[in-house]
Coordinates of N, CA, C and O in Angstrom, one line a residue:
G1 N 11.3 -5.3 54.9 CA 11.8 -6.5 55.5 C 13.4 -6.3 55.3 O 14.2 -6.0 54.5
T2 N 13.9 -7.6 56.0 CA 15.4 -7.8 56.0 C 15.9 -8.8 55.1 O 15.2 -9.9 55.2
T3 N 17.1 -8.7 54.3 CA 17.5 -9.8 53.9 C 18.8 -10.3 54.3 O 19.6 -9.5 54.4
C4 N 18.8 -12.1 54.1 CA 20.2 -12.4 54.7 C 21.0 -13.2 53.4 O 19.8 -14.3 53.3
V5 N 21.9 -13.4 53.4 CA 22.5 -14.2 52.5 C 23.3 -15.2 53.5 O 24.6 -14.7 54.2
A6 N 23.2 -16.5 53.5 CA 23.9 -17.3 54.3 C 24.3 -18.6 53.4 O 24.0 -19.2 52.6
T7 N 25.6 -18.9 53.9 CA 26.4 -20.3 53.3 C 26.4 -21.1 54.5 O 27.3 -20.8 55.6
V8 N 25.6 -22.5 54.8 CA 25.9 -23.6 55.9 C 26.7 -24.5 55.1 O 26.3 -25.4 54.1
T9 N 27.8 -24.9 56.0 CA 28.4 -26.0 55.4 C 28.3 -27.0 56.6 O 28.1 -27.1 57.7
T10 N 27.7 -28.1 55.8 CA 27.3 -29.4 56.6 C 28.3 -30.7 57.0 O 28.2 -31.1 57.7
S11 N 29.4 -30.5 56.2 CA 30.2 -31.3 55.8 C 31.5 -31.0 54.9 O 31.3 -30.3 54.0
S12 N 32.5 -31.0 55.5 CA 33.9 -30.7 54.6 C 34.9 -31.8 55.2 O 35.2 -32.3 56.1
A13 N 36.0 -32.0 54.0 CA 36.9 -32.8 54.3 C 38.2 -32.4 53.9 O 38.3 -31.9 52.6
T14 N 39.3 -32.5 54.4 CA 40.6 -31.8 53.8 C 41.7 -33.1 54.0 O 41.7 -34.0 54.7
D15 N 42.8 -33.1 52.9 CA 43.3 -34.3 53.1 C 43.2 -36.0 53.1 O 43.5 -36.3 54.1
V16 N 42.4 -36.0 52.6 CA 41.7 -37.3 52.6 C 42.0 -38.1 51.0 O 42.1 -37.6 50.2
L17 N 41.9 -39.5 51.2 CA 41.9 -40.0 49.8 C 40.4 -40.6 49.2 O 39.8 -41.1 50.1
A18 N 40.7 -40.1 48.1 CA 39.0 -40.3 47.4 C 39.4 -41.0 46.2 O 40.4 -40.7 45.3
V19 N 38.3 -41.6 45.6 CA 38.2 -42.0 44.2 C 36.9 -41.8 43.7 O 36.2 -41.6 44.5
P20 N 37.1 -41.7 42.2 CA 35.3 -41.5 41.7 C 34.7 -42.6 42.3 O 34.8 -43.8 42.4
M21 N 33.2 -42.1 42.6 CA 32.0 -43.1 43.2 C 32.0 -44.3 42.3 O 31.9 -45.6 42.7
E22 N 32.0 -44.2 40.8 CA 32.0 -45.3 39.8 C 33.0 -46.5 40.0 O 33.0 -47.4 40.0
A23 N 34.2 -46.1 40.8 CA 35.2 -47.1 40.9 C 35.4 -47.7 42.1 O 35.4 -48.9 42.0
V24 N 34.2 -47.8 43.0 CA 34.0 -48.7 44.1 C 32.7 -49.2 43.8 O 31.5 -48.8 43.3
Q25 N 33.0 -50.9 44.2 CA 32.3 -51.8 43.9 C 31.7 -52.6 44.9 O 32.1 -52.3 46.0
T26 N 30.8 -53.6 44.8 CA 30.3 -54.1 46.0 C 29.7 -55.7 45.8 O 29.4 -55.8 44.8
D27 N 30.7 -56.4 46.6 CA 30.4 -57.9 46.2 C 29.1 -58.2 46.8 O 28.5 -57.5 47.1
E28 N 28.9 -59.5 46.6 CA 27.5 -60.3 47.1 C 27.3 -60.0 48.5 O 26.2 -60.3 49.0
N29 N 28.1 -59.9 49.3 CA 28.2 -60.0 50.7 C 28.2 -58.6 51.2 O 28.1 -58.2 52.2
G30 N 28.1 -57.3 50.2 CA 27.8 -56.2 50.6 C 29.0 -55.4 50.8 O 29.3 -54.1 51.5
N31 N 30.3 -56.2 50.8 CA 31.7 -55.5 50.9 C 32.1 -54.5 49.9 O 32.1 -55.0 48.8
A32 N 32.7 -53.3 50.3 CA 32.9 -52.3 49.2 C 34.4 -53.0 48.8 O 35.1 -53.3 49.6
Y33 N 34.9 -52.6 47.4 CA 36.1 -53.0 46.9 C 36.3 -52.1 45.6 O 35.4 -51.7 45.2
V34 N 37.6 -52.4 45.3 CA 38.0 -51.7 44.0 C 38.9 -52.4 43.5 O 39.2 -53.2 44.1
T35 N 39.0 -52.1 41.9 CA 40.0 -53.3 41.3 C 41.3 -52.1 40.8 O 41.1 -51.4 40.2
K36 N 42.4 -52.8 41.3 CA 43.7 -52.2 40.8 C 44.0 -52.4 39.3 O 43.3 -53.1 38.6
S37 N 45.1 -51.7 38.8 CA 45.5 -51.8 37.5 C 45.9 -53.1 37.0 O 45.7 -53.5 35.7
D38 N 46.1 -53.6 37.8 CA 46.8 -55.5 37.5 C 45.6 -56.1 37.6 O 45.9 -57.1 37.5
G39 N 44.4 -55.7 38.0 CA 43.2 -56.7 37.8 C 43.0 -57.1 39.3 O 41.9 -58.0 39.5
T40 N 43.5 -57.1 40.5 CA 43.4 -57.6 41.9 C 42.4 -56.6 42.5 O 42.2 -55.3 42.2
K41 N 41.6 -57.4 43.0 CA 40.5 -56.7 43.8 C 41.0 -56.5 45.0 O 41.4 -57.2 45.6
V42 N 40.7 -55.2 45.6 CA 41.2 -54.9 47.2 C 40.0 -54.6 48.0 O 39.2 -53.4 47.4
D43 N 39.6 -55.1 48.9 CA 38.6 -54.7 49.8 C 39.1 -53.3 50.6 O 40.2 -53.0 50.6
I44 N 37.8 -52.1 50.7 CA 38.1 -51.0 51.1 C 37.1 -50.5 52.1 O 36.3 -51.2 52.2
E45 N 37.4 -50.0 53.4 CA 36.4 -49.4 54.0 C 36.0 -47.6 53.6 O 37.1 -47.1 53.2
I46 N 34.9 -47.5 53.4 CA 34.7 -46.2 52.7 C 33.8 -45.4 53.6 O 33.7 -45.8 54.7
G47 N 34.5 -44.2 53.6 CA 33.8 -42.6 54.0 C 33.0 -42.4 53.8 O 31.7 -42.9 53.0
R48 N 33.0 -40.8 53.7 CA 31.8 -40.1 53.1 C 32.0 -39.9 51.4 O 33.0 -40.4 51.1
T49 N 30.8 -39.5 50.9 CA 30.7 -39.4 49.3 C 30.2 -38.0 48.9 O 29.2 -37.4 49.7
S50 N 31.0 -37.4 48.0 CA 30.6 -36.2 47.7 C 29.6 -36.0 46.5 O 29.0 -34.9 46.3
G51 N 29.1 -37.2 46.1 CA 28.3 -37.0 45.0 C 29.2 -37.4 43.7 O 28.8 -37.8 42.8
Q52 N 30.4 -37.5 43.7 CA 31.1 -37.7 42.5 C 32.5 -38.8 43.1 O 32.6 -39.4 42.2
Y53 N 32.9 -38.1 44.3 CA 33.9 -38.8 44.7 C 33.5 -39.6 46.4 O 33.1 -38.9 47.1
T54 N 34.5 -40.9 46.6 CA 34.0 -41.5 47.8 C 35.4 -41.8 48.7 O 36.5 -41.8 47.9
E55 N 35.0 -41.4 49.8 CA 36.6 -41.0 50.4 C 36.8 -42.6 50.8 O 35.8 -43.6 51.3
I56 N 38.2 -43.4 50.9 CA 38.6 -44.4 51.2 C 39.4 -44.4 52.5 O 40.3 -43.6 52.5
L57 N 38.9 -44.8 53.4 CA 39.3 -45.1 54.7 C 40.3 -45.9 54.9 O 41.4 -45.5 55.8
S58 N 40.3 -46.8 54.2 CA 41.3 -48.0 54.5 C 41.1 -49.0 53.3 O 40.1 -49.2 52.6
G59 N 42.4 -49.9 53.0 CA 42.7 -50.8 51.8 C 43.3 -50.1 50.9 O 43.8 -50.9 49.6
L60 N 43.3 -48.9 50.4 CA 44.1 -48.3 49.5 C 45.2 -47.2 50.0 O 44.8 -46.8 51.0
N61 N 46.2 -47.0 49.5 CA 47.1 -45.9 49.8 C 47.3 -44.8 48.6 O 47.1 -45.3 47.5
E62 N 47.7 -43.9 49.2 CA 47.9 -42.6 48.0 C 49.1 -43.3 47.0 O 50.0 -44.0 47.6
G63 N 48.8 -43.2 45.7 CA 49.6 -43.8 44.8 C 49.5 -45.0 44.3 O 49.9 -45.4 43.1
D64 N 48.3 -45.9 44.7 CA 48.0 -47.1 44.1 C 47.1 -46.6 43.0 O 46.3 -46.0 42.7
E65 N 47.3 -47.4 41.8 CA 46.4 -47.2 40.8 C 45.3 -48.1 40.6 O 45.3 -49.6 40.6
I66 N 44.2 -47.5 40.5 CA 43.2 -48.7 40.1 C 42.6 -48.1 39.0 O 42.6 -47.5 38.0
T67 N 41.6 -49.3 38.3 CA 40.9 -49.4 37.3 C 39.3 -49.2 37.3 O 39.0 -50.0 38.2
Y68 N 38.6 -48.7 36.2 CA 37.0 -48.8 36.5 C 36.3 -48.7 35.2 O 37.0 -47.7 34.3
E69 N 35.6 -48.7 35.1 CA 34.6 -48.2 33.8 C 33.4 -47.3 34.1 O 32.8 -47.7 35.2
S70 N 33.4 -46.2 33.7 CA 32.2 -45.3 34.4 C 31.1 -45.6 33.7 O 30.9 -46.4 32.5
R71 N 29.8 -45.2 34.1 CA 28.4 -45.6 33.7 C 28.2 -44.7 32.2 O 27.4 -45.2 31.4
F72 N 29.4 -43.9 31.9 CA 29.3 -43.3 30.6 C 30.0 -44.1 29.6 O 30.3 -43.3 28.3
G73 N 30.9 -45.0 29.6 CA 31.2 -46.1 29.0 C 32.9 -45.6 28.9 O 33.6 -45.9 27.5
F74 N 33.4 -44.6 29.7 CA 34.4 -44.5 29.4 C 35.2 -44.7 31.0 O 34.6 -44.5 32.0
G75 N 36.8 -45.0 31.5 CA 37.4 -45.3 32.3 C 37.6 -43.9 33.1 O 37.4 -42.6 32.8
G76 N 38.8 -44.3 34.2 CA 39.3 -43.3 34.8 C 40.2 -42.4 34.5 O 41.0 -41.7 35.4
S77 N 40.7 -42.2 33.2 CA 41.8 -41.5 32.6 C 41.3 -40.6 32.5 O 40.2 -40.0 32.2
D78 N 42.1 -39.2 32.4 CA 41.8 -37.5 32.0 C 41.6 -37.7 30.5 O 40.7 -37.1 30.2
D79 N 42.0 -38.4 29.8 CA 41.5 -38.6 28.4 C 40.0 -38.9 27.7 O 40.0 -38.7 26.8
G80 N 39.6 -39.6 28.7 CA 38.3 -40.2 28.5 C 38.4 -41.3 28.1 O 37.2 -42.2 27.6
S81 N 39.4 -42.2 27.9 CA 39.6 -43.5 27.6 C 39.4 -44.5 28.7 O 39.6 -43.9 29.9
N82 N 39.1 -45.7 28.4 CA 39.5 -47.0 29.7 C 40.8 -46.8 30.3 O 41.6 -46.6 29.3
G83 N 41.1 -46.8 31.3 CA 42.2 -46.5 31.8 C 42.5 -46.4 33.6 O 41.4 -47.0 34.0
S84 N 43.6 -46.1 34.0 CA 43.4 -45.9 35.4 C 43.5 -44.8 36.0 O 43.2 -43.9 35.3
F85 N 43.4 -44.6 37.1 CA 43.1 -43.5 38.1 C 44.0 -43.7 39.5 O 43.9 -45.0 40.2
M86 N 44.9 -42.6 39.6 CA 45.7 -42.7 41.2 C 45.1 -41.9 41.9 O 44.7 -40.4 41.7
P87 N 44.2 -42.5 42.9 CA 43.9 -41.7 43.9 C 44.7 -40.4 44.8 O 45.5 -40.8 44.9
G88 N 44.0 -39.4 44.8 CA 45.0 -38.6 45.7 C 44.2 -37.9 46.7 O 43.0 -38.1 47.1
G89 N 44.6 -36.8 47.5 CA 44.2 -36.3 48.2 C 43.1 -35.2 48.2 O 43.1 -34.6 47.0
M90 N 42.0 -35.2 48.7 CA 41.1 -34.1 48.4 C 41.4 -32.7 49.2 O 41.5 -32.9 50.4
G91 N 40.9 -31.5 48.5 CA 42.0 -30.4 49.1 C 40.3 -29.6 49.6 O 39.4 -30.4 49.5
G92 N 40.6 -28.7 50.5 CA 39.4 -27.8 51.0 C 38.1 -28.6 51.1 O 37.7 -29.2 50.5
G93 N 37.3 -27.5 51.9 CA 35.8 -28.1 52.1 C 35.3 -27.3 51.0 O 35.3 -26.0 50.8
M94 N 33.9 -27.7 50.7 CA 33.0 -27.2 49.7 C 31.9 -26.8 50.4 O 31.0 -27.6 51.0
P95 N 31.5 -25.2 50.2 CA 30.3 -25.2 50.9 C 29.1 -26.0 50.8 O 29.2 -26.1 49.4
G96 N 28.3 -26.3 51.5 CA 27.2 -27.3 51.2 C 27.3 -28.8 51.3 O 26.7 -29.4 51.4
G97 N 28.6 -28.9 51.7 CA 28.9 -30.6 52.1 C 29.5 -31.0 51.3 O 30.1 -30.4 50.4
G98 N 29.8 -32.2 51.6 CA 30.6 -33.1 50.9 C 32.0 -32.8 50.9 O 32.6 -31.9 51.7
M99 N 33.1 -33.4 49.8 CA 34.5 -33.2 49.5 C 34.7 -32.5 48.5 O 34.8 -33.1 47.4
G100 N 35.0 -31.3 48.8 CA 35.2 -30.2 48.0 C 36.9 -30.3 47.6 O 37.8 -31.0 48.0
G101 N 37.0 -29.4 46.4 CA 38.5 -29.4 46.0 C 39.0 -30.3 44.7 O 40.1 -30.1 44.4
G102 N 38.1 -31.2 44.7 CA 38.5 -32.2 43.4 C 39.7 -32.9 43.7 O 40.0 -33.2 44.8
P103 N 40.0 -33.8 42.8 CA 40.8 -35.1 43.2 C 42.2 -34.4 43.3 O 43.1 -34.0 42.0
G104 N 43.2 -34.4 44.3 CA 44.7 -33.8 44.6 C 45.2 -33.9 43.4 O 44.9 -34.1 42.2
G105 N 46.4 -33.7 43.4 CA 47.3 -33.6 42.3 C 48.0 -34.8 41.7 O 49.0 -35.1 41.5
N106 N 47.4 -35.9 42.4 CA 48.1 -36.8 42.2 C 47.5 -38.2 40.9 O 47.9 -39.2 41.0
R107 N 46.7 -37.2 40.1 CA 46.1 -38.1 38.7 C 47.4 -37.9 37.8 O 48.1 -37.3 37.5
P108 N 47.3 -39.2 37.1 CA 48.8 -39.2 36.1 C 48.1 -38.1 35.0 O 47.2 -37.7 34.9
G109 N 49.1 -37.7 34.7 CA 49.3 -36.4 33.5 C 48.9 -35.2 34.2 O 49.0 -34.4 33.5
R110 N 49.5 -35.2 35.5 CA 49.1 -33.9 36.2 C 50.6 -33.4 37.0 O 51.3 -34.4 37.5

C-alpha cells in the first residue's frame, strides 16, 4: 500500500489582537468583556479561539493592559503572579487550526 502524510490547516490568523481565554468574561446578558488594569470593565467583540487565546475584534487596542485571574490561581503576568497582560498581535498560522504563534511581542517584560 501507499502511505501519505498530510497536514490540513482548517484555520489560521495573522496579526490579530488576542488575549488569554481566561481573561474573557461574560455578563448576565451574555456580553463578553475584559477588565482593564485600572478595574474598568470593557465590552469586547470576540472572534476565533485557539484553545488558549481569544481573538478580540473590537473593544480593546494593542497596548491596553488587562488583568484577570486564571483557573490555576495566578494571573496574566509572565512570572505566574496576579498581574496584568498586554494583548499583542498573534503571529503565523498553526497547522490544525486556531491562532498560532503565541502572544506577540507586546507582553510586559519582553
